[in-house]
Amino acid sequence: MAVSKTKPVELIQEAYDVGQRIFGENKVQDMAAKYEVLSKDIEWHMIGHLQTNKVKYIAPFASLIHGVDSERLLQEIDKRAAQNDRIQDVLIQINISEENQKHGVMPIGAVAQILSWSSTFQNIRIRGVMGMAENTADEGVIRAQFTLLKQLFNDINANGLTVDVLSMGMSQDYSIAIECGATHVRIGSAIFGPRNY
Ligand SMILES: *Cc1c(COP(=O)(O)O)cnc(C)c1O
């Protein structure tokens, strides 16, 4: 997936013209604005932390919401999906680095929680899990965290819920993520160059 957050529509169009169809954004307003003006066959993925009061703006068109980590957010997504006559695909974010400032469900108990959520919401389909490794130069640490997420992904599949998306890896660590079994890598700066916030 090409992470196009902060990037102008002209650059997204350039990537589209050479065949890229999946783009990731982390701000609701930006994603909705870009959806309006760009080709309707683009798949828009929300990768940022989503606030419940903003779900309604992307509920009509979001292909996949990556950062879901609370029941309250699932309830809101379910409600808005129903209003739009859609089944919303989501990923549950797991806090694989177990850092306090990171979002996500803690790994312990995550599989049982996901299995329970998967049977609670009529208009949500949990497609898999998403995680971010610690920002460190220590490859062993990154590899251990991605391996943990792959293990949780396997455990979910072994316990009755079929999931097919394992979203992990960014520009700095995507090759390790692929070695560890990622089905989706989220690449921003390695495609579009550094971001100026
Ligand atoms: C920004 C972002 C990325 C992409 O980061 P790069 O280092 O630019 O590849 C991936 N995932 C998430 C959740 C992000 O917020």
Tab-separated table of C-alpha atoms and ligand atoms in Angstrom:
chain	number	residue	atom	x	y	z
A	1	MET	CA	0.000	0.000	0.000
A	2	ALA	CA	1.230	3.484	-0.842
A	3	VAL	CA	0.964	5.782	2.165
A	4	SER	CA	0.046	9.140	0.642
A	5	LYS	CA	-0.624	11.109	3.840
A	6	THR	CA	0.395	14.806	3.538
A	7	LYS	CA	1.043	14.321	-0.202
A	8	PRO	CA	-0.847	16.312	-2.873
A	9	VAL	CA	-3.301	14.707	-5.306
A	10	GLU	CA	-0.876	15.318	-8.212
A	11	LEU	CA	1.631	12.884	-6.678
A	12	ILE	CA	-1.079	10.313	-5.958
A	13	GLN	CA	-2.268	10.634	-9.557
A	14	GLU	CA	1.294	9.957	-10.745
A	15	ALA	CA	1.451	6.752	-8.714
A	16	TYR	CA	-2.025	5.822	-9.977
A	17	ASP	CA	-0.916	6.334	-13.583
A	18	VAL	CA	1.804	3.713	-13.195
A	19	GLY	CA	-0.617	1.222	-11.639
A	20	GLN	CA	-0.859	1.856	-7.885
A	21	ARG	CA	-4.446	1.385	-6.658
A	22	ILE	CA	-4.242	1.174	-2.839
A	23	PHE	CA	-3.480	4.345	-0.884
A	24	GLY	CA	-3.277	4.924	2.861
A	25	GLU	CA	-4.164	8.141	4.697
A	26	ASN	CA	-4.113	8.955	8.405
A	27	LYS	CA	-6.466	11.957	8.507
A	28	VAL	CA	-10.182	11.631	7.837
A	29	GLN	CA	-10.566	15.034	6.199
A	30	ASP	CA	-7.627	14.469	3.845
A	31	MET	CA	-8.832	11.019	2.843
A	32	ALA	CA	-12.370	12.279	2.115
A	33	ALA	CA	-11.063	15.231	0.086
A	34	LYS	CA	-8.752	13.037	-2.002
A	35	TYR	CA	-11.486	10.440	-2.521
A	36	GLU	CA	-13.712	13.175	-3.992
A	37	VAL	CA	-11.294	14.269	-6.693
A	38	LEU	CA	-9.431	11.084	-7.638
A	39	SER	CA	-10.490	7.972	-9.572
A	40	LYS	CA	-13.248	5.924	-7.923
A	41	ASP	CA	-11.408	2.635	-8.437
A	42	ILE	CA	-8.836	3.602	-5.806
A	43	GLU	CA	-8.976	1.619	-2.566
A	44	TRP	CA	-8.622	4.021	0.368
A	45	HIS	CA	-7.210	2.606	3.595
A	46	MET	CA	-7.409	4.545	6.874
A	47	ILE	CA	-4.163	3.884	8.745
A	48	GLY	CA	-4.289	6.570	11.419
A	49	HIS	CA	-5.959	6.440	14.796
A	50	LEU	CA	-9.627	7.048	14.119
A	51	GLN	CA	-11.816	9.121	16.457
A	52	THR	CA	-15.379	7.889	16.841
A	53	ASN	CA	-16.867	11.262	15.891
A	54	LYS	CA	-15.120	11.146	12.508
A	55	VAL	CA	-16.092	7.648	11.381
A	56	LYS	CA	-19.123	9.001	9.542
A	57	TYR	CA	-16.974	10.917	7.042
A	58	ILE	CA	-15.239	7.821	5.672
A	59	ALA	CA	-17.965	5.224	6.283
A	60	PRO	CA	-19.398	5.549	2.739
A	61	PHE	CA	-16.175	4.603	0.963
A	62	ALA	CA	-13.276	3.345	3.153
A	63	SER	CA	-11.982	0.000	1.843
A	64	LEU	CA	-10.151	-0.978	4.999
A	65	ILE	CA	-9.719	0.663	8.409
A	66	HIS	CA	-6.388	-0.459	9.906
A	67	GLY	CA	-6.158	1.064	13.361
A	68	VAL	CA	-9.181	-0.251	15.230
A	69	ASP	CA	-8.467	-0.958	18.893
A	70	SER	CA	-11.601	-0.448	20.985
A	71	GLU	CA	-15.131	-1.728	21.290
A	72	ARG	CA	-16.450	1.820	21.287
A	73	LEU	CA	-14.882	2.451	17.899
A	74	LEU	CA	-16.199	-0.868	16.555
A	75	GLN	CA	-19.712	0.072	17.710
A	76	GLU	CA	-19.544	3.364	15.836
A	77	ILE	CA	-18.086	1.770	12.681
A	78	ASP	CA	-20.809	-0.887	12.783
A	79	LYS	CA	-23.543	1.742	13.117
A	80	ARG	CA	-22.220	3.872	10.255
A	81	ALA	CA	-21.635	0.858	8.018
A	82	ALA	CA	-25.263	-0.186	8.535
A	83	GLN	CA	-26.454	3.312	7.641
A	84	ASN	CA	-24.442	3.106	4.413
A	85	ASP	CA	-25.612	-0.423	3.644
A	86	ARG	CA	-22.062	-1.704	3.760
A	87	ILE	CA	-20.010	-4.366	5.448
A	88	GLN	CA	-16.922	-2.496	6.655
A	89	ASP	CA	-13.608	-4.347	6.523
A	90	VAL	CA	-11.336	-3.553	9.483
A	91	LEU	CA	-8.037	-4.627	11.000
A	92	ILE	CA	-7.478	-4.761	14.736
A	93	GLN	CA	-4.345	-2.886	15.736
A	94	ILE	CA	-2.105	-4.758	18.157
A	95	ASN	CA	0.432	-2.891	20.289
A	96	ILE	CA	3.270	-5.301	19.427
A	97	SER	CA	6.004	-3.047	20.822
A	98	GLU	CA	4.039	-2.667	24.077
A	99	GLU	CA	5.048	0.989	24.286
A	100	ASN	CA	2.630	3.119	26.293
A	101	GLN	CA	2.365	5.878	23.719
A	102	LYS	CA	1.354	3.446	20.964
A	103	HIS	CA	-2.231	2.573	20.156
A	104	GLY	CA	-3.536	-0.953	19.908
A	105	VAL	CA	-4.808	-3.880	21.893
A	106	MET	CA	-2.144	-5.513	24.069
A	107	PRO	CA	-0.991	-8.892	22.670
A	108	ILE	CA	-2.016	-10.866	25.780
A	109	GLY	CA	-5.672	-11.783	25.365
A	110	ALA	CA	-5.902	-10.206	21.915
A	111	VAL	CA	-6.924	-13.383	20.082
A	112	ALA	CA	-9.858	-14.094	22.412
A	113	GLN	CA	-10.926	-10.454	22.232
A	114	ILE	CA	-10.852	-10.468	18.418
A	115	LEU	CA	-12.808	-13.720	18.207
A	116	SER	CA	-15.441	-12.262	20.512
A	117	TRP	CA	-15.668	-8.985	18.557
A	118	SER	CA	-15.918	-10.877	15.272
A	119	SER	CA	-19.259	-12.342	16.295
A	120	THR	CA	-20.642	-9.147	17.843
A	121	PHE	CA	-20.994	-6.742	14.941
A	122	GLN	CA	-23.247	-7.472	11.964
A	123	ASN	CA	-21.807	-4.862	9.605
A	124	ILE	CA	-18.120	-5.364	10.343
A	125	ARG	CA	-15.790	-7.961	8.913
A	126	ILE	CA	-12.488	-8.304	10.773
A	127	ARG	CA	-10.004	-9.047	7.999
A	128	GLY	CA	-6.874	-9.332	10.125
A	129	VAL	CA	-4.401	-7.470	12.288
A	130	MET	CA	-2.095	-4.475	11.992
A	131	GLY	CA	0.992	-3.517	13.952
A	132	MET	CA	3.952	-1.162	14.097
A	133	ALA	CA	7.355	-2.304	15.304
A	134	GLU	CA	9.447	-0.198	17.642
A	135	ASN	CA	11.499	2.512	15.956
A	136	THR	CA	14.911	0.963	16.614
A	137	ALA	CA	18.053	0.000	14.711
A	138	ASP	CA	17.989	-3.396	16.440
A	139	GLU	CA	16.740	-5.801	13.765
A	140	GLY	CA	16.294	-8.561	16.315
A	141	VAL	CA	13.754	-6.496	18.245
A	142	ILE	CA	11.822	-5.622	15.079
A	143	ARG	CA	11.849	-9.233	13.926
A	144	ALA	CA	10.576	-10.479	17.308
A	145	GLN	CA	7.673	-8.002	17.236
A	146	PHE	CA	6.656	-8.905	13.674
A	147	THR	CA	6.941	-12.604	14.503
A	148	LEU	CA	4.604	-12.061	17.457
A	149	LEU	CA	2.011	-10.443	15.173
A	150	LYS	CA	2.309	-13.287	12.659
A	151	GLN	CA	1.763	-15.737	15.538
A	152	LEU	CA	-1.400	-13.918	16.630
A	153	PHE	CA	-2.593	-13.923	12.997
A	154	ASN	CA	-2.045	-17.700	12.839
A	155	ASP	CA	-3.769	-18.205	16.208
A	156	ILE	CA	-6.874	-16.333	15.033
A	157	ASN	CA	-7.023	-18.535	11.924
A	158	ALA	CA	-6.536	-21.656	14.043
A	159	ASN	CA	-9.436	-20.694	16.311
A	160	GLY	CA	-12.300	-20.383	13.889
A	161	LEU	CA	-12.040	-16.918	12.344
A	162	THR	CA	-10.546	-16.797	8.843
A	163	VAL	CA	-8.422	-13.669	8.419
A	164	ASP	CA	-6.293	-12.840	5.392
A	165	VAL	CA	-4.629	-9.483	6.071
A	166	LEU	CA	-1.431	-9.105	8.080
A	167	SER	CA	-0.499	-5.413	7.825
A	168	MET	CA	3.007	-4.691	9.092
A	169	GLY	CA	6.146	-2.979	7.829
A	170	MET	CA	6.899	0.586	6.701
A	171	SER	CA	9.702	2.145	4.614
A	172	GLN	CA	12.385	1.370	7.216
A	173	ASP	CA	11.455	-2.191	8.086
A	174	TYR	CA	9.280	-3.624	5.318
A	175	SER	CA	11.788	-6.242	4.161
A	176	ILE	CA	11.856	-7.765	7.658
A	177	ALA	CA	8.037	-7.624	7.742
A	178	ILE	CA	7.804	-9.516	4.446
A	179	GLU	CA	10.209	-12.169	5.736
A	180	CYS	CA	7.937	-12.504	8.778
A	181	GLY	CA	4.811	-13.034	6.654
A	182	ALA	CA	3.253	-9.598	6.016
A	183	THR	CA	0.512	-9.603	3.372
A	184	HIS	CA	0.387	-5.784	3.289
A	185	VAL	CA	3.272	-3.348	3.805
A	186	ARG	CA	2.551	0.355	4.295
A	187	ILE	CA	5.123	2.370	2.370
A	188	GLY	CA	5.182	6.172	2.461
A	189	SER	CA	8.508	7.966	2.269
A	190	ALA	CA	10.242	5.258	0.206
A	191	ILE	CA	7.689	5.965	-2.562
A	192	PHE	CA	6.852	9.663	-2.203
A	193	GLY	CA	9.952	11.026	-0.475
A	194	PRO	CA	10.211	12.560	2.992
A	195	ARG	CA	7.157	14.288	4.460
A	196	ASN	CA	7.138	17.948	5.524
A	197	TYR	CA	4.597	18.378	8.289
B	1	LIG	C1	3.077	7.132	8.034
B	1	LIG	C2	2.750	5.717	8.265
B	1	LIG	C3	3.348	4.706	7.488
B	1	LIG	C4	4.389	4.978	6.414
B	1	LIG	O1	5.592	5.389	6.972
B	1	LIG	P1	6.931	5.528	6.070
B	1	LIG	O2	8.017	5.430	7.049
B	1	LIG	O3	6.836	6.857	5.411
B	1	LIG	O4	6.921	4.405	5.080
B	1	LIG	C5	2.959	3.401	7.731
B	1	LIG	N1	2.051	3.095	8.675
B	1	LIG	C6	1.471	4.022	9.434
B	1	LIG	C7	0.475	3.608	10.455
B	1	LIG	C8	1.797	5.367	9.266
B	1	LIG	O5	1.211	6.284	10.034
